Amino acid sequence: MPIIIKTKDEIAVMQQAGRIVATVLEMLKLQLRPGMKTAELDVIAAREVVRLKAKPSFKGYHGYPATLCVSVNDEIVHGIPGERVLREGDVASLDFGAIFRGFQGDAAITVGVGTINAEAQRLLAACEGALQAGITAARPGVKLGAISAAVQNYAEYRGYSVVREYTGHGIGRQMHEEPQVPNYGRPEEGPELKEGMTLAIEPMLNIGDWRTKIGRDRWTVSTLDGSLSAHFEHTIAITDGEAKVLTAL
Ligand code: MF3
Ligand code: CO
């Protein structure tokens, strides 16, 4: 499959999908508190996406059983919401996707449950900063590797490792399109970025090393060494100037 270039009109629809995703994540962030079960967040996401006249992307995707992914502490991505109770000091990554008028939006945030310690706060800030560094590097005429290298340099300079087995991705009518968007690499690698490309950039940063394991539920990805992990994601469009963040409010 080639990289699919979108028209300005298609990007405008993707921005509507993206705003819905951002709205749901903001709502979840406001509602999240210690004592809550992760399944309660899934219920909120499922209700809000319908209210906003969109459909959830993840439910049923390769058999994924929920609307939202909630990955807690050493969990990196693809945590299935359930009976787990969030505790003061936990960090929870919330990953959500929606389909509006045939186009996808995909974004993730990591939030503290109540008050979190300084080590966790620094990890979250570094992960969000790494995402922003990747977005800033994304402009027409550079290689895709410019994004990857910007994310990796930002993260590793601050002492964190970047997960290698999972990547960002092209996005459009499908949640996952070409190309893969790794969070590590060299600026001269990969295809050239062109106006109209739409990408999900999603760094996953660990305090320990980058190796991962998959849980008994066959979905939940955790750090192999048990260290804390964070995940931030935006869907962006390559424009003639700075990249446009589609999953912003
Ligand atoms: N943001 C994740 C991704 O881009 C969401 C996929 S979760 C799944 O891969 F459950 F849908 F697989
Ligand atoms: Co994604």
Coordinates of C-alpha atoms and ligand atoms in Angstrom, one line a residue:
M1 CA 0.0 0.0 0.0
P2 CA 1.3 3.4 -0.9
I3 CA 1.2 6.5 1.3
I4 CA -2.2 8.1 0.7
I5 CA -2.1 11.9 0.2
K6 CA -5.2 13.8 1.5
T7 CA -6.9 16.8 -0.1
K8 CA -7.5 20.0 2.0
D9 CA -11.2 19.0 2.3
E10 CA -10.3 15.5 3.6
I11 CA -7.9 17.1 6.1
A12 CA -10.7 19.3 7.3
V13 CA -12.9 16.3 8.0
M14 CA -9.9 14.6 9.7
Q15 CA -9.7 17.7 11.9
Q16 CA -13.3 17.2 12.9
A17 CA -12.6 13.6 13.8
G18 CA -9.5 14.8 15.7
R19 CA -11.4 17.4 17.6
I20 CA -13.9 14.7 18.7
V21 CA -11.0 12.6 19.9
A22 CA -9.4 15.5 21.8
T23 CA -12.8 16.4 23.4
V24 CA -13.3 12.8 24.7
L25 CA -9.7 12.7 26.1
E26 CA -10.2 16.1 27.8
M27 CA -13.5 14.8 29.3
L28 CA -11.7 11.6 30.6
K29 CA -8.9 13.7 32.1
L30 CA -11.4 15.8 34.0
Q31 CA -13.3 12.8 35.3
L32 CA -10.4 10.6 36.2
R33 CA -9.9 10.3 40.0
P34 CA -8.4 7.8 42.5
G35 CA -10.8 5.0 43.3
M36 CA -12.1 4.8 39.8
K37 CA -12.1 1.5 37.8
T38 CA -10.5 1.7 34.4
A39 CA -13.8 0.3 32.9
E40 CA -15.6 3.4 34.1
L41 CA -13.4 5.5 31.8
D42 CA -14.3 3.2 28.9
V43 CA -18.0 3.7 29.6
I44 CA -17.5 7.5 29.5
A45 CA -15.6 7.3 26.2
A46 CA -18.2 5.0 24.6
R47 CA -21.0 7.4 25.7
E48 CA -19.2 10.6 24.6
V49 CA -18.2 9.4 21.2
V50 CA -21.8 8.6 20.3
R51 CA -23.0 11.9 21.7
L52 CA -20.4 13.6 19.4
K53 CA -21.9 11.7 16.4
A54 CA -18.8 9.6 15.8
K55 CA -17.8 5.9 16.0
P56 CA -15.1 4.4 18.1
S57 CA -12.1 3.1 16.1
F58 CA -10.6 0.5 18.4
K59 CA -13.6 -1.6 19.3
G60 CA -13.5 -4.8 17.3
Y61 CA -10.1 -3.9 15.7
H62 CA -8.4 -7.2 15.5
G63 CA -10.9 -8.3 18.1
Y64 CA -10.0 -5.5 20.6
P65 CA -12.8 -5.6 23.2
A66 CA -13.1 -1.9 24.3
T67 CA -13.5 1.7 23.1
L68 CA -10.5 3.0 25.0
C69 CA -7.0 1.7 25.9
V70 CA -6.0 2.4 29.6
S71 CA -2.4 1.5 30.3
V72 CA -1.3 2.0 34.0
N73 CA 2.2 2.5 35.3
D74 CA 4.5 -0.1 33.7
E75 CA 1.9 -0.8 31.1
I76 CA 2.9 1.0 27.8
V77 CA 0.0 0.6 25.5
H78 CA -3.2 -1.5 24.7
G79 CA -4.3 -1.9 28.3
I80 CA -7.9 -3.2 28.3
P81 CA -10.2 -1.3 30.7
G82 CA -11.6 -3.5 33.4
E83 CA -11.9 -3.9 37.2
R84 CA -8.5 -2.4 38.0
V85 CA -8.9 0.5 40.5
L86 CA -6.8 3.6 39.9
R87 CA -4.8 4.7 42.9
E88 CA -3.4 8.0 43.9
G89 CA 0.1 8.3 42.4
D90 CA -0.6 6.0 39.4
V91 CA 0.0 7.2 35.9
A92 CA -2.6 6.2 33.3
S93 CA -2.1 6.4 29.5
L94 CA -5.5 7.0 27.8
D95 CA -5.5 6.1 24.0
F96 CA -8.6 6.8 22.0
G97 CA -9.6 6.8 18.3
A98 CA -12.8 7.9 16.5
I99 CA -14.2 7.8 13.0
F100 CA -16.2 10.8 11.7
R101 CA -17.6 10.9 8.1
G102 CA -15.2 8.0 7.2
F103 CA -12.0 9.5 8.6
Q104 CA -10.0 8.6 11.6
G105 CA -8.5 10.6 14.5
D106 CA -6.1 8.9 17.0
A107 CA -4.6 10.4 20.1
A108 CA -3.2 9.5 23.5
I109 CA -2.4 11.3 26.8
T110 CA -0.8 10.1 30.0
V111 CA -2.2 11.6 33.1
G112 CA -1.4 11.4 36.8
V113 CA -4.0 10.0 39.2
G114 CA -4.2 12.5 42.0
T115 CA -0.7 13.7 43.0
I116 CA 2.2 11.9 41.3
N117 CA 5.9 11.9 42.4
A118 CA 8.5 14.1 40.7
E119 CA 10.0 11.1 38.8
A120 CA 6.7 10.4 37.2
Q121 CA 6.1 14.1 36.4
R122 CA 9.4 14.3 34.7
L123 CA 8.6 11.3 32.5
L124 CA 5.3 12.7 31.5
A125 CA 6.8 16.0 30.6
A126 CA 9.6 14.4 28.6
C127 CA 7.1 12.2 26.6
E128 CA 4.9 15.1 25.8
G129 CA 8.0 17.1 24.8
A130 CA 9.2 14.3 22.6
L131 CA 5.9 14.3 20.8
Q132 CA 6.1 18.1 20.3
A133 CA 9.7 17.7 19.0
G134 CA 8.5 15.2 16.5
I135 CA 5.7 17.5 15.4
T136 CA 8.0 20.4 15.0
A137 CA 10.4 18.4 12.8
A138 CA 7.5 17.4 10.5
R139 CA 7.5 19.5 7.4
P140 CA 7.5 18.9 3.6
G141 CA 10.9 18.1 2.0
V142 CA 12.5 16.4 5.0
K143 CA 12.5 12.6 5.4
L144 CA 10.2 10.8 7.8
G145 CA 13.4 9.9 9.8
A146 CA 13.5 13.6 10.9
I147 CA 10.5 13.0 13.1
S148 CA 11.9 9.7 14.4
A149 CA 15.3 11.3 15.2
A150 CA 13.8 14.3 16.9
V151 CA 11.7 12.2 19.2
Q152 CA 14.6 9.8 20.0
N153 CA 17.1 12.7 20.7
Y154 CA 14.6 14.5 22.9
A155 CA 13.9 11.4 24.9
E156 CA 17.4 10.0 25.2
Y157 CA 19.0 13.3 26.1
R158 CA 16.7 13.3 29.1
G159 CA 17.7 9.8 30.1
Y160 CA 14.6 7.9 28.8
S161 CA 14.4 5.0 26.4
V162 CA 12.0 4.9 23.5
V163 CA 9.9 1.8 22.8
R164 CA 10.9 0.2 19.5
E165 CA 8.4 -2.6 18.9
Y166 CA 5.5 -0.2 18.5
T167 CA 5.4 2.8 16.2
G168 CA 3.3 5.6 15.0
H169 CA 1.6 5.3 11.6
G170 CA -0.1 6.9 8.6
I171 CA -3.8 7.5 9.2
G172 CA -6.8 8.4 7.1
R173 CA -9.8 6.3 6.2
Q174 CA -7.9 3.5 7.9
M175 CA -6.5 3.8 11.4
H176 CA -3.2 2.3 10.2
E177 CA -1.9 3.4 6.8
E178 CA 1.6 3.6 5.4
P179 CA 4.1 4.6 6.5
Q180 CA 5.1 3.3 10.0
V181 CA 6.5 6.2 12.1
P182 CA 9.2 4.9 14.4
N183 CA 10.2 6.8 17.5
Y184 CA 13.9 6.2 16.8
G185 CA 16.1 6.5 13.7
R186 CA 18.2 8.8 11.6
P187 CA 17.0 12.0 9.9
E188 CA 18.1 10.8 6.4
E189 CA 16.0 7.6 6.5
G190 CA 12.5 6.9 5.2
P191 CA 10.2 8.5 2.6
E192 CA 10.1 12.2 2.0
L193 CA 7.3 14.1 3.8
K194 CA 4.9 15.7 1.4
E195 CA 2.0 18.1 1.9
G196 CA -1.2 16.2 2.4
M197 CA 0.3 13.3 4.4
T198 CA -1.5 12.5 7.6
L199 CA 0.4 10.8 10.4
A200 CA -0.1 9.6 14.0
I201 CA 3.1 10.3 16.0
E202 CA 3.1 8.4 19.3
P203 CA 6.2 8.2 21.4
M204 CA 6.3 5.7 24.2
L205 CA 9.0 6.5 26.8
N206 CA 10.3 4.2 29.6
I207 CA 12.3 5.1 32.6
G208 CA 14.2 1.8 32.2
D209 CA 15.1 0.1 29.0
W210 CA 12.9 -0.2 25.8
R211 CA 12.1 -3.9 25.9
T212 CA 8.5 -5.0 26.2
K213 CA 6.3 -8.0 27.0
I214 CA 2.7 -8.8 26.2
G215 CA 0.3 -9.8 29.0
R216 CA -1.8 -12.9 29.4
D217 CA -4.8 -11.0 28.0
R218 CA -2.8 -11.0 24.7
W219 CA -3.2 -7.2 24.4
T220 CA -1.6 -5.3 27.3
V221 CA 2.0 -4.3 26.5
S222 CA 4.3 -3.6 29.5
T223 CA 7.9 -2.8 30.1
L224 CA 10.0 -5.9 30.5
D225 CA 11.8 -4.4 33.5
G226 CA 8.7 -3.2 35.2
S227 CA 9.7 0.5 34.9
L228 CA 7.2 3.3 34.5
S229 CA 6.1 4.2 30.9
A230 CA 4.3 7.1 29.3
H231 CA 2.6 7.5 25.9
F232 CA 1.5 10.7 24.1
E233 CA 0.0 10.7 20.6
H234 CA -1.4 13.3 18.1
T235 CA -2.7 12.9 14.6
I236 CA -1.1 15.6 12.4
A237 CA -1.2 16.7 8.7
I238 CA 1.8 17.8 6.7
T239 CA 1.0 21.3 5.3
D240 CA 3.1 23.8 3.3
G241 CA 4.4 25.3 6.6
E242 CA 4.3 23.8 10.1
A243 CA 2.5 20.5 10.7
K244 CA -1.2 21.0 11.7
V245 CA -2.2 19.1 14.8
L246 CA -5.6 17.6 14.0
T247 CA -6.3 16.1 17.5
A248 CA -6.3 19.4 19.3
L249 CA -9.4 21.0 20.9
Ligands
MF3_1 N1 -3.3 4.3 19.1 C1 -3.2 2.9 19.0 C2 -2.5 2.6 17.6 O1 -2.3 3.5 16.9 C3 -4.5 2.3 19.1 C4 -4.7 0.9 18.7 S1 -5.4 0.0 19.9 C5 -6.3 -1.2 19.2 O2 -2.2 1.5 17.3 F1 -6.9 -1.7 20.2 F2 -7.2 -0.7 18.4 F3 -5.6 -2.0 18.6
CO2 CO -2.0 5.4 17.0

